[in-house]
Amino acid sequence: MNQLILVPSKSRYELEIEKYGSEAVASRRYAARERWRDIKEGHDTQKRNLDYLVRRLENDIFIDRSELTDEVIRNNGTFVFVGGDNHFTYCSQIILHYLQTHTDEDKSVVGVVLDANRSSGALLNYDVNSFLSSVDRIRKGTITKEQWTTLEATVNNGSNRLVTPAVCDYFVGEYSNLFMSRNDIFKAEISGKVLPEKSSGILVVTGAGSSPGSWYDNIHQCYFSTPDHFARDEESAKIILRENKSKAKTTLQKGKVLIIDSYNDTRGIIAPDSHEDHSIPFEMGARLEIRISNLKLKVVRP
């Protein structure tokens, strides 16, 4: 029977203890005591659910996401990301990055929300109980797999550099909202700029990134008073400027190239799915090219 690799997230409580060294030091930083109580309660729930998974899946492997190495990916086929949406996209990016140089390999991912009462898990198809009910079919591969569209990009600031693939979106602009983002935006097949230069950043969004409550969904509904949800397997991306009264929006189709020239003069970045660890600089004079990737994220669903 196929072994699963399960990658649970750390709770906010665990991250705070790691950051500050002890519960006593961490808790003193919370003047809003109800927030600290909520963090501890969330940790207790997540730990109970994770312990339950470990007991039920004693023959499978549980690892930290720092251990999701090329060797682990190469030797396994199905990866279960247990936590919330941010953890899911972070780990999925690692799988996609591996597949960029191993295009003949077949890898699938499963999203399981660890605390369904505190996290909606908009991208996650399972909670703990529904996952356990489906786990035998997942092992056997007799279950549906969605093929999500993903984004890829290269940035040239003197030499070409691959950007980590994105599941939901690329943010392009200044790292801090204190500073205005300045970028010229082109489509390779069209002469002239396609969007205004100044904004508080650019979002390039897949169908997965258009889900209700997403960053894109909030911006679009603010601009146009209507949602713009599109399918996760649709081979296009939407480009929208944040907080720009022109309500600037356009579409990137498969096979086309979006070109962005940076005039960011403080700390421009390209951030895949808002993950700072996987972001790279996009400073004055750099050029970014974004495409719909040929890589699909294969996501198991009920």
C-alpha positions as protocol buffer text, in pm:
chain_id: "A"
residue {
  index: 1
  type: MET
  ca { x: 0 y: 0 z: 0 }
}
residue {
  index: 2
  type: ASN
  ca { x: 133 y: 344 z: -91 }
}
residue {
  index: 3
  type: GLN
  ca { x: 280 y: 539 z: 197 }
}
residue {
  index: 4
  type: LEU
  ca { x: 171 y: 899 z: 245 }
}
residue {
  index: 5
  type: ILE
  ca { x: 392 y: 1191 z: 341 }
}
residue {
  index: 6
  type: LEU
  ca { x: 204 y: 1417 z: 582 }
}
residue {
  index: 7
  type: VAL
  ca { x: 335 y: 1768 z: 644 }
}
residue {
  index: 8
  type: PRO
  ca { x: 156 y: 1939 z: 935 }
}
residue {
  index: 9
  type: SER
  ca { x: 184 y: 2311 z: 999 }
}
residue {
  index: 10
  type: LYS
  ca { x: 297 y: 2463 z: 1326 }
}
residue {
  index: 11
  type: SER
  ca { x: 38 y: 2643 z: 1534 }
}
residue {
  index: 12
  type: ARG
  ca { x: 59 y: 3016 z: 1598 }
}
residue {
  index: 13
  type: TYR
  ca { x: 134 y: 2929 z: 1962 }
}
residue {
  index: 14
  type: GLU
  ca { x: 435 y: 2717 z: 1860 }
}
residue {
  index: 15
  type: LEU
  ca { x: 563 y: 2990 z: 1629 }
}
residue {
  index: 16
  type: GLU
  ca { x: 536 y: 3251 z: 1906 }
}
residue {
  index: 17
  type: ILE
  ca { x: 726 y: 3027 z: 2151 }
}
residue {
  index: 18
  type: GLU
  ca { x: 998 y: 2969 z: 1890 }
}
residue {
  index: 19
  type: LYS
  ca { x: 1024 y: 3342 z: 1827 }
}
residue {
  index: 20
  type: TYR
  ca { x: 1036 y: 3459 z: 2190 }
}
residue {
  index: 21
  type: GLY
  ca { x: 1189 y: 3159 z: 2366 }
}
residue {
  index: 22
  type: SER
  ca { x: 921 y: 3085 z: 2624 }
}
residue {
  index: 23
  type: GLU
  ca { x: 549 y: 3111 z: 2688 }
}
residue {
  index: 24
  type: ALA
  ca { x: 610 y: 3361 z: 2966 }
}
residue {
  index: 25
  type: VAL
  ca { x: 794 y: 3602 z: 2736 }
}
residue {
  index: 26
  type: ALA
  ca { x: 558 y: 3549 z: 2443 }
}
residue {
  index: 27
  type: SER
  ca { x: 239 y: 3594 z: 2644 }
}
residue {
  index: 28
  type: ARG
  ca { x: 360 y: 3920 z: 2801 }
}
residue {
  index: 29
  type: ARG
  ca { x: 362 y: 4075 z: 2455 }
}
residue {
  index: 30
  type: TYR
  ca { x: -15 y: 4029 z: 2426 }
}
residue {
  index: 31
  type: ALA
  ca { x: -194 y: 4321 z: 2586 }
}
residue {
  index: 32
  type: ALA
  ca { x: -506 y: 4181 z: 2418 }
}
residue {
  index: 33
  type: ARG
  ca { x: -530 y: 3879 z: 2649 }
}
residue {
  index: 34
  type: GLU
  ca { x: -827 y: 3730 z: 2465 }
}
residue {
  index: 35
  type: ARG
  ca { x: -607 y: 3697 z: 2158 }
}
residue {
  index: 36
  type: TRP
  ca { x: -350 y: 3496 z: 2351 }
}
residue {
  index: 37
  type: ARG
  ca { x: -623 y: 3272 z: 2494 }
}
residue {
  index: 38
  type: ASP
  ca { x: -756 y: 3214 z: 2143 }
}
residue {
  index: 39
  type: ILE
  ca { x: -407 y: 3123 z: 2021 }
}
residue {
  index: 40
  type: LYS
  ca { x: -364 y: 2870 z: 2302 }
}
residue {
  index: 41
  type: GLU
  ca { x: -708 y: 2719 z: 2245 }
}
residue {
  index: 42
  type: GLY
  ca { x: -635 y: 2691 z: 1873 }
}
residue {
  index: 43
  type: HIS
  ca { x: -306 y: 2517 z: 1951 }
}
residue {
  index: 44
  type: ASP
  ca { x: -481 y: 2266 z: 2178 }
}
residue {
  index: 45
  type: THR
  ca { x: -737 y: 2185 z: 1907 }
}
residue {
  index: 46
  type: GLN
  ca { x: -471 y: 2146 z: 1639 }
}
residue {
  index: 47
  type: LYS
  ca { x: -260 y: 1924 z: 1864 }
}
residue {
  index: 48
  type: ARG
  ca { x: -557 y: 1698 z: 1942 }
}
residue {
  index: 49
  type: ASN
  ca { x: -643 y: 1663 z: 1574 }
}
residue {
  index: 50
  type: LEU
  ca { x: -282 y: 1603 z: 1476 }
}
residue {
  index: 51
  type: ASP
  ca { x: -235 y: 1341 z: 1749 }
}
residue {
  index: 52
  type: TYR
  ca { x: -548 y: 1169 z: 1619 }
}
residue {
  index: 53
  type: LEU
  ca { x: -404 y: 1161 z: 1267 }
}
residue {
  index: 54
  type: VAL
  ca { x: -75 y: 1020 z: 1394 }
}
residue {
  index: 55
  type: ARG
  ca { x: -256 y: 741 z: 1580 }
}
residue {
  index: 56
  type: ARG
  ca { x: -473 y: 653 z: 1279 }
}
residue {
  index: 57
  type: LEU
  ca { x: -188 y: 669 z: 1027 }
}
residue {
  index: 58
  type: GLU
  ca { x: 92 y: 505 z: 1221 }
}
residue {
  index: 59
  type: ASN
  ca { x: 247 y: 352 z: 909 }
}
residue {
  index: 60
  type: ASP
  ca { x: 273 y: 682 z: 724 }
}
residue {
  index: 61
  type: ILE
  ca { x: 544 y: 946 z: 758 }
}
residue {
  index: 62
  type: PHE
  ca { x: 499 y: 1284 z: 929 }
}
residue {
  index: 63
  type: ILE
  ca { x: 762 y: 1550 z: 858 }
}
residue {
  index: 64
  type: ASP
  ca { x: 816 y: 1921 z: 912 }
}
residue {
  index: 65
  type: ARG
  ca { x: 795 y: 2127 z: 594 }
}
residue {
  index: 66
  type: SER
  ca { x: 1168 y: 2206 z: 627 }
}
residue {
  index: 67
  type: GLU
  ca { x: 1223 y: 1835 z: 557 }
}
residue {
  index: 68
  type: LEU
  ca { x: 1033 y: 1846 z: 226 }
}
residue {
  index: 69
  type: THR
  ca { x: 1356 y: 1797 z: 30 }
}
residue {
  index: 70
  type: ASP
  ca { x: 1419 y: 1693 z: -329 }
}
residue {
  index: 71
  type: GLU
  ca { x: 1501 y: 1342 z: -208 }
}
residue {
  index: 72
  type: VAL
  ca { x: 1174 y: 1310 z: -16 }
}
residue {
  index: 73
  type: ILE
  ca { x: 976 y: 1442 z: -313 }
}
residue {
  index: 74
  type: ARG
  ca { x: 1157 y: 1214 z: -559 }
}
residue {
  index: 75
  type: ASN
  ca { x: 1086 y: 901 z: -353 }
}
residue {
  index: 76
  type: ASN
  ca { x: 716 y: 963 z: -288 }
}
residue {
  index: 77
  type: GLY
  ca { x: 405 y: 1042 z: -488 }
}
residue {
  index: 78
  type: THR
  ca { x: 137 y: 1183 z: -259 }
}
residue {
  index: 79
  type: PHE
  ca { x: 187 y: 1466 z: -12 }
}
residue {
  index: 80
  type: VAL
  ca { x: -72 y: 1567 z: 248 }
}
residue {
  index: 81
  type: PHE
  ca { x: -45 y: 1924 z: 371 }
}
residue {
  index: 82
  type: VAL
  ca { x: -223 y: 1958 z: 705 }
}
residue {
  index: 83
  type: GLY
  ca { x: -297 y: 2308 z: 835 }
}
residue {
  index: 84
  type: GLY
  ca { x: -441 y: 2608 z: 655 }
}
residue {
  index: 85
  type: ASP
  ca { x: -430 y: 2777 z: 315 }
}
residue {
  index: 86
  type: ASN
  ca { x: -94 y: 2950 z: 367 }
}
residue {
  index: 87
  type: HIS
  ca { x: 75 y: 2625 z: 467 }
}
residue {
  index: 88
  type: PHE
  ca { x: -83 y: 2449 z: 169 }
}
residue {
  index: 89
  type: THR
  ca { x: 42 y: 2703 z: -86 }
}
residue {
  index: 90
  type: TYR
  ca { x: 390 y: 2719 z: 72 }
}
residue {
  index: 91
  type: CYS
  ca { x: 436 y: 2342 z: 54 }
}
residue {
  index: 92
  type: SER
  ca { x: 277 y: 2319 z: -292 }
}
residue {
  index: 93
  type: GLN
  ca { x: 530 y: 2574 z: -417 }
}
residue {
  index: 94
  type: ILE
  ca { x: 809 y: 2340 z: -307 }
}
residue {
  index: 95
  type: ILE
  ca { x: 652 y: 2057 z: -508 }
}
residue {
  index: 96
  type: LEU
  ca { x: 610 y: 2281 z: -814 }
}
residue {
  index: 97
  type: HIS
  ca { x: 968 y: 2406 z: -787 }
}
residue {
  index: 98
  type: TYR
  ca { x: 1088 y: 2044 z: -787 }
}
residue {
  index: 99
  type: LEU
  ca { x: 870 y: 1959 z: -1088 }
}
residue {
  index: 100
  type: GLN
  ca { x: 1022 y: 2244 z: -1291 }
}
residue {
  index: 101
  type: THR
  ca { x: 1333 y: 2026 z: -1331 }
}
residue {
  index: 102
  type: HIS
  ca { x: 1159 y: 1686 z: -1308 }
}
residue {
  index: 103
  type: THR
  ca { x: 875 y: 1734 z: -1554 }
}
residue {
  index: 104
  type: ASP
  ca { x: 828 y: 1361 z: -1620 }
}
residue {
  index: 105
  type: GLU
  ca { x: 740 y: 1281 z: -1259 }
}
residue {
  index: 106
  type: ASP
  ca { x: 386 y: 1256 z: -1122 }
}
residue {
  index: 107
  type: LYS
  ca { x: 315 y: 1415 z: -783 }
}
residue {
  index: 108
  type: SER
  ca { x: -17 y: 1482 z: -610 }
}
residue {
  index: 109
  type: VAL
  ca { x: -108 y: 1697 z: -312 }
}
residue {
  index: 110
  type: VAL
  ca { x: -389 y: 1682 z: -58 }
}
residue {
  index: 111
  type: GLY
  ca { x: -507 y: 1976 z: 152 }
}
residue {
  index: 112
  type: VAL
  ca { x: -646 y: 1903 z: 500 }
}
residue {
  index: 113
  type: VAL
  ca { x: -764 y: 2181 z: 731 }
}
residue {
  index: 114
  type: LEU
  ca { x: -641 y: 2107 z: 1084 }
}
residue {
  index: 115
  type: ASP
  ca { x: -885 y: 2326 z: 1277 }
}
residue {
  index: 116
  type: ALA
  ca { x: -1203 y: 2373 z: 1074 }
}
residue {
  index: 117
  type: ASN
  ca { x: -1360 y: 2591 z: 1344 }
}
residue {
  index: 118
  type: ARG
  ca { x: -1092 y: 2859 z: 1314 }
}
residue {
  index: 119
  type: SER
  ca { x: -988 y: 2827 z: 949 }
}
residue {
  index: 120
  type: SER
  ca { x: -1219 y: 2805 z: 650 }
}
residue {
  index: 121
  type: GLY
  ca { x: -947 y: 2641 z: 443 }
}
residue {
  index: 122
  type: ALA
  ca { x: -1081 y: 2782 z: 116 }
}
residue {
  index: 123
  type: LEU
  ca { x: -820 y: 2588 z: -84 }
}
residue {
  index: 124
  type: LEU
  ca { x: -840 y: 2269 z: 122 }
}
residue {
  index: 125
  type: ASN
  ca { x: -1072 y: 1990 z: 12 }
}
residue {
  index: 126
  type: TYR
  ca { x: -1077 y: 1794 z: 340 }
}
residue {
  index: 127
  type: ASP
  ca { x: -1110 y: 1826 z: 714 }
}
residue {
  index: 128
  type: VAL
  ca { x: -952 y: 1561 z: 938 }
}
residue {
  index: 129
  type: ASN
  ca { x: -1252 y: 1328 z: 942 }
}
residue {
  index: 130
  type: SER
  ca { x: -1335 y: 1344 z: 572 }
}
residue {
  index: 131
  type: PHE
  ca { x: -968 y: 1286 z: 490 }
}
residue {
  index: 132
  type: LEU
  ca { x: -953 y: 974 z: 706 }
}
residue {
  index: 133
  type: SER
  ca { x: -1271 y: 848 z: 541 }
}
residue {
  index: 134
  type: SER
  ca { x: -1105 y: 884 z: 200 }
}
residue {
  index: 135
  type: VAL
  ca { x: -750 y: 782 z: 285 }
}
residue {
  index: 136
  type: ASP
  ca { x: -767 y: 429 z: 141 }
}
residue {
  index: 137
  type: ARG
  ca { x: -889 y: 559 z: -195 }
}
residue {
  index: 138
  type: ILE
  ca { x: -620 y: 827 z: -188 }
}
residue {
  index: 139
  type: ARG
  ca { x: -352 y: 561 z: -135 }
}
residue {
  index: 140
  type: LYS
  ca { x: -485 y: 353 z: -423 }
}
residue {
  index: 141
  type: GLY
  ca { x: -516 y: 655 z: -654 }
}
residue {
  index: 142
  type: THR
  ca { x: -883 y: 578 z: -719 }
}
residue {
  index: 143
  type: ILE
  ca { x: -998 y: 932 z: -647 }
}
residue {
  index: 144
  type: THR
  ca { x: -1046 y: 1249 z: -849 }
}
residue {
  index: 145
  type: LYS
  ca { x: -754 y: 1485 z: -901 }
}
residue {
  index: 146
  type: GLU
  ca { x: -807 y: 1845 z: -1002 }
}
residue {
  index: 147
  type: GLN
  ca { x: -545 y: 2005 z: -1225 }
}
residue {
  index: 148
  type: TRP
  ca { x: -492 y: 2358 z: -1103 }
}
residue {
  index: 149
  type: THR
  ca { x: -339 y: 2625 z: -1323 }
}
residue {
  index: 150
  type: THR
  ca { x: -17 y: 2774 z: -1185 }
}
residue {
  index: 151
  type: LEU
  ca { x: 204 y: 3072 z: -1267 }
}
residue {
  index: 152
  type: GLU
  ca { x: 574 y: 3088 z: -1345 }
}
residue {
  index: 153
  type: ALA
  ca { x: 805 y: 3384 z: -1384 }
}
residue {
  index: 154
  type: THR
  ca { x: 1160 y: 3495 z: -1455 }
}
residue {
  index: 155
  type: VAL
  ca { x: 1320 y: 3819 z: -1341 }
}
residue {
  index: 156
  type: ASN
  ca { x: 1619 y: 3982 z: -1510 }
}
residue {
  index: 157
  type: ASN
  ca { x: 1825 y: 4225 z: -1307 }
}
residue {
  index: 158
  type: GLY
  ca { x: 2148 y: 4163 z: -1494 }
}
residue {
  index: 159
  type: SER
  ca { x: 2097 y: 3787 z: -1516 }
}
residue {
  index: 160
  type: ASN
  ca { x: 1786 y: 3572 z: -1547 }
}
residue {
  index: 161
  type: ARG
  ca { x: 1649 y: 3415 z: -1232 }
}
residue {
  index: 162
  type: LEU
  ca { x: 1351 y: 3184 z: -1191 }
}
residue {
  index: 163
  type: VAL
  ca { x: 1083 y: 3295 z: -948 }
}
residue {
  index: 164
  type: THR
  ca { x: 918 y: 3030 z: -729 }
}
residue {
  index: 165
  type: PRO
  ca { x: 595 y: 2914 z: -902 }
}
residue {
  index: 166
  type: ALA
  ca { x: 269 y: 3053 z: -763 }
}
residue {
  index: 167
  type: VAL
  ca { x: -49 y: 2859 z: -686 }
}
residue {
  index: 168
  type: CYS
  ca { x: -279 y: 3158 z: -632 }
}
residue {
  index: 169
  type: ASP
  ca { x: -103 y: 3482 z: -719 }
}
residue {
  index: 170
  type: TYR
  ca { x: 209 y: 3687 z: -762 }
}
residue {
  index: 171
  type: PHE
  ca { x: 225 y: 4018 z: -581 }
}
residue {
  index: 172
  type: VAL
  ca { x: 457 y: 4265 z: -756 }
}
residue {
  index: 173
  type: GLY
  ca { x: 543 y: 4596 z: -593 }
}
residue {
  index: 174
  type: GLU
  ca { x: 700 y: 4759 z: -291 }
}
residue {
  index: 175
  type: TYR
  ca { x: 740 y: 4541 z: 16 }
}
residue {
  index: 176
  type: SER
  ca { x: 592 y: 4810 z: 239 }
}
residue {
  index: 177
  type: ASN
  ca { x: 264 y: 4992 z: 185 }
}
residue {
  index: 178
  type: LEU
  ca { x: 443 y: 5303 z: 307 }
}
residue {
  index: 179
  type: PHE
  ca { x: 586 y: 5333 z: -44 }
}
residue {
  index: 180
  type: MET
  ca { x: 418 y: 5365 z: -382 }
}
residue {
  index: 181
  type: SER
  ca { x: 480 y: 5085 z: -631 }
}
residue {
  index: 182
  type: ARG
  ca { x: 591 y: 5204 z: -975 }
}
residue {
  index: 183
  type: ASN
  ca { x: 592 y: 4958 z: -1263 }
}
residue {
  index: 184
  type: ASP
  ca { x: 538 y: 4969 z: -1638 }
}
residue {
  index: 185
  type: ILE
  ca { x: 316 y: 4678 z: -1743 }
}
residue {
  index: 186
  type: PHE
  ca { x: 307 y: 4535 z: -2097 }
}
residue {
  index: 187
  type: LYS
  ca { x: 177 y: 4237 z: -2287 }
}
residue {
  index: 188
  type: ALA
  ca { x: 431 y: 4099 z: -2531 }
}
residue {
  index: 189
  type: GLU
  ca { x: 180 y: 4093 z: -2819 }
}
residue {
  index: 190
  type: ILE
  ca { x: 52 y: 4449 z: -2762 }
}
residue {
  index: 191
  type: SER
  ca { x: 235 y: 4776 z: -2821 }
}
residue {
  index: 192
  type: GLY
  ca { x: 233 y: 5013 z: -2525 }
}
residue {
  index: 193
  type: LYS
  ca { x: 151 y: 4987 z: -2156 }
}
residue {
  index: 194
  type: VAL
  ca { x: -169 y: 4805 z: -2060 }
}
residue {
  index: 195
  type: LEU
  ca { x: -212 y: 4937 z: -1703 }
}
residue {
  index: 196
  type: PRO
  ca { x: -129 y: 5260 z: -1519 }
}
residue {
  index: 197
  type: GLU
  ca { x: 218 y: 5290 z: -1369 }
}
residue {
  index: 198
  type: LYS
  ca { x: 146 y: 5387 z: -1008 }
}
residue {
  index: 199
  type: SER
  ca { x: -40 y: 5179 z: -750 }
}
residue {
  index: 200
  type: SER
  ca { x: 19 y: 5003 z: -421 }
}
residue {
  index: 201
  type: GLY
  ca { x: 110 y: 4687 z: -608 }
}
residue {
  index: 202
  type: ILE
  ca { x: 4 y: 4445 z: -880 }
}
residue {
  index: 203
  type: LEU
  ca { x: -174 y: 4112 z: -836 }
}
residue {
  index: 204
  type: VAL
  ca { x: -152 y: 3842 z: -1103 }
}
residue {
  index: 205
  type: VAL
  ca { x: -411 y: 3583 z: -1005 }
}
residue {
  index: 206
  type: THR
  ca { x: -508 y: 3226 z: -1100 }
}
residue {
  index: 207
  type: GLY
  ca { x: -849 y: 3070 z: -1052 }
}
residue {
  index: 208
  type: ALA
  ca { x: -733 y: 2930 z: -717 }
}
residue {
  index: 209
  type: GLY
  ca { x: -656 y: 3286 z: -611 }
}
residue {
  index: 210
  type: SER
  ca { x: -1002 y: 3413 z: -705 }
}
residue {
  index: 211
  type: SER
  ca { x: -1187 y: 3217 z: -435 }
}
residue {
  index: 212
  type: PRO
  ca { x: -1439 y: 3395 z: -207 }
}
residue {
  index: 213
  type: GLY
  ca { x: -1256 y: 3597 z: 57 }
}
residue {
  index: 214
  type: SER
  ca { x: -927 y: 3601 z: -133 }
}
residue {
  index: 215
  type: TRP
  ca { x: -715 y: 3913 z: -176 }
}
residue {
  index: 216
  type: TYR
  ca { x: -828 y: 3939 z: -539 }
}
residue {
  index: 217
  type: ASP
  ca { x: -1192 y: 3882 z: -447 }
}
residue {
  index: 218
  type: ASN
  ca { x: -1184 y: 4164 z: -193 }
}
residue {
  index: 219
  type: ILE
  ca { x: -1023 y: 4408 z: -438 }
}
residue {
  index: 220
  type: HIS
  ca { x: -1253 y: 4313 z: -726 }
}
residue {
  index: 221
  type: GLN
  ca { x: -1570 y: 4345 z: -521 }
}
residue {
  index: 222
  type: CYS
  ca { x: -1451 y: 4681 z: -389 }
}
residue {
  index: 223
  type: TYR
  ca { x: -1389 y: 4809 z: -745 }
}
residue {
  index: 224
  type: PHE
  ca { x: -1677 y: 4651 z: -934 }
}
residue {
  index: 225
  type: SER
  ca { x: -1929 y: 4548 z: -663 }
}
residue {
  index: 226
  type: THR
  ca { x: -1931 y: 4194 z: -798 }
}
residue {
  index: 227
  type: PRO
  ca { x: -1717 y: 3881 z: -754 }
}
residue {
  index: 228
  type: ASP
  ca { x: -1494 y: 3744 z: -1029 }
}
residue {
  index: 229
  type: HIS
  ca { x: -1444 y: 3382 z: -931 }
}
residue {
  index: 230
  type: PHE
  ca { x: -1308 y: 3161 z: -1208 }
}
residue {
  index: 231
  type: ALA
  ca { x: -1218 y: 2793 z: -1228 }
}
residue {
  index: 232
  type: ARG
  ca { x: -896 y: 2665 z: -1077 }
}
residue {
  index: 233
  type: ASP
  ca { x: -813 y: 2484 z: -1400 }
}
residue {
  index: 234
  type: GLU
  ca { x: -885 y: 2783 z: -1627 }
}
residue {
  index: 235
  type: GLU
  ca { x: -569 y: 2855 z: -1826 }
}
residue {
  index: 236
  type: SER
  ca { x: -567 y: 3229 z: -1774 }
}
residue {
  index: 237
  type: ALA
  ca { x: -481 y: 3480 z: -1505 }
}
residue {
  index: 238
  type: LYS
  ca { x: -631 y: 3813 z: -1405 }
}
residue {
  index: 239
  type: ILE
  ca { x: -411 y: 4117 z: -1344 }
}
residue {
  index: 240
  type: ILE
  ca { x: -542 y: 4391 z: -1119 }
}
residue {
  index: 241
  type: LEU
  ca { x: -386 y: 4697 z: -957 }
}
residue {
  index: 242
  type: ARG
  ca { x: -441 y: 4740 z: -586 }
}
residue {
  index: 243
  type: GLU
  ca { x: -619 y: 5054 z: -465 }
}
residue {
  index: 244
  type: ASN
  ca { x: -617 y: 5240 z: -794 }
}
residue {
  index: 245
  type: LYS
  ca { x: -917 y: 5456 z: -880 }
}
residue {
  index: 246
  type: SER
  ca { x: -879 y: 5368 z: -1248 }
}
residue {
  index: 247
  type: LYS
  ca { x: -1008 y: 5019 z: -1154 }
}
residue {
  index: 248
  type: ALA
  ca { x: -741 y: 4877 z: -1384 }
}
residue {
  index: 249
  type: LYS
  ca { x: -778 y: 4510 z: -1477 }
}
residue {
  index: 250
  type: THR
  ca { x: -669 y: 4288 z: -1765 }
}
residue {
  index: 251
  type: THR
  ca { x: -625 y: 3917 z: -1850 }
}
residue {
  index: 252
  type: LEU
  ca { x: -322 y: 3701 z: -1928 }
}
residue {
  index: 253
  type: GLN
  ca { x: -394 y: 3404 z: -2155 }
}
residue {
  index: 254
  type: LYS
  ca { x: -197 y: 3079 z: -2185 }
}
residue {
  index: 255
  type: GLY
  ca { x: 94 y: 3118 z: -2428 }
}
residue {
  index: 256
  type: LYS
  ca { x: 120 y: 3494 z: -2373 }
}
residue {
  index: 257
  type: VAL
  ca { x: 373 y: 3689 z: -2166 }
}
residue {
  index: 258
  type: LEU
  ca { x: 313 y: 3966 z: -1914 }
}
residue {
  index: 259
  type: ILE
  ca { x: 612 y: 4200 z: -1891 }
}
residue {
  index: 260
  type: ILE
  ca { x: 664 y: 4427 z: -1592 }
}
residue {
  index: 261
  type: ASP
  ca { x: 950 y: 4678 z: -1572 }
}
residue {
  index: 262
  type: SER
  ca { x: 1035 y: 4795 z: -1221 }
}
residue {
  index: 263
  type: TYR
  ca { x: 1071 y: 5155 z: -1113 }
}
residue {
  index: 264
  type: ASN
  ca { x: 1041 y: 5058 z: -747 }
}
residue {
  index: 265
  type: ASP
  ca { x: 1301 y: 5269 z: -568 }
}
residue {
  index: 266
  type: THR
  ca { x: 1284 y: 5136 z: -211 }
}
residue {
  index: 267
  type: ARG
  ca { x: 1236 y: 4759 z: -175 }
}
residue {
  index: 268
  type: GLY
  ca { x: 1048 y: 4611 z: -468 }
}
residue {
  index: 269
  type: ILE
  ca { x: 964 y: 4241 z: -447 }
}
residue {
  index: 270
  type: ILE
  ca { x: 793 y: 3957 z: -630 }
}
residue {
  index: 271
  type: ALA
  ca { x: 602 y: 3747 z: -376 }
}
residue {
  index: 272
  type: PRO
  ca { x: 442 y: 3412 z: -475 }
}
residue {
  index: 273
  type: ASP
  ca { x: 125 y: 3356 z: -270 }
}
residue {
  index: 274
  type: SER
  ca { x: 244 y: 3620 z: -19 }
}
residue {
  index: 275
  type: HIS
  ca { x: 528 y: 3400 z: 110 }
}
residue {
  index: 276
  type: GLU
  ca { x: 821 y: 3619 z: 206 }
}
residue {
  index: 277
  type: ASP
  ca { x: 1057 y: 3319 z: 228 }
}
residue {
  index: 278
  type: HIS
  ca { x: 1002 y: 3250 z: -143 }
}
residue {
  index: 279
  type: SER
  ca { x: 1005 y: 3615 z: -254 }
}
residue {
  index: 280
  type: ILE
  ca { x: 1287 y: 3774 z: -451 }
}
residue {
  index: 281
  type: PRO
  ca { x: 1390 y: 4138 z: -505 }
}
residue {
  index: 282
  type: PHE
  ca { x: 1236 y: 4340 z: -788 }
}
residue {
  index: 283
  type: GLU
  ca { x: 1420 y: 4667 z: -774 }
}
residue {
  index: 284
  type: MET
  ca { x: 1473 y: 4963 z: -1004 }
}
residue {
  index: 285
  type: GLY
  ca { x: 1557 y: 4858 z: -1360 }
}
residue {
  index: 286
  type: ALA
  ca { x: 1464 y: 4489 z: -1331 }
}
residue {
  index: 287
  type: ARG
  ca { x: 1230 y: 4321 z: -1581 }
}
residue {
  index: 288
  type: LEU
  ca { x: 981 y: 4050 z: -1489 }
}
residue {
  index: 289
  type: GLU
  ca { x: 812 y: 3808 z: -1729 }
}
residue {
  index: 290
  type: ILE
  ca { x: 509 y: 3611 z: -1607 }
}
residue {
  index: 291
  type: ARG
  ca { x: 343 y: 3320 z: -1790 }
}
residue {
  index: 292
  type: ILE
  ca { x: 76 y: 3060 z: -1736 }
}
residue {
  index: 293
  type: SER
  ca { x: 288 y: 2757 z: -1649 }
}
residue {
  index: 294
  type: ASN
  ca { x: 274 y: 2423 z: -1825 }
}
residue {
  index: 295
  type: LEU
  ca { x: 296 y: 2270 z: -1478 }
}
residue {
  index: 296
  type: LYS
  ca { x: -33 y: 2172 z: -1319 }
}
residue {
  index: 297
  type: LEU
  ca { x: -78 y: 2127 z: -946 }
}
residue {
  index: 298
  type: LYS
  ca { x: -257 y: 1794 z: -908 }
}
residue {
  index: 299
  type: VAL
  ca { x: -489 y: 1835 z: -610 }
}
residue {
  index: 300
  type: VAL
  ca { x: -686 y: 1541 z: -471 }
}
residue {
  index: 301
  type: ARG
  ca { x: -1051 y: 1608 z: -399 }
}
residue {
  index: 302
  type: PRO
  ca { x: -1346 y: 1397 z: -275 }
}
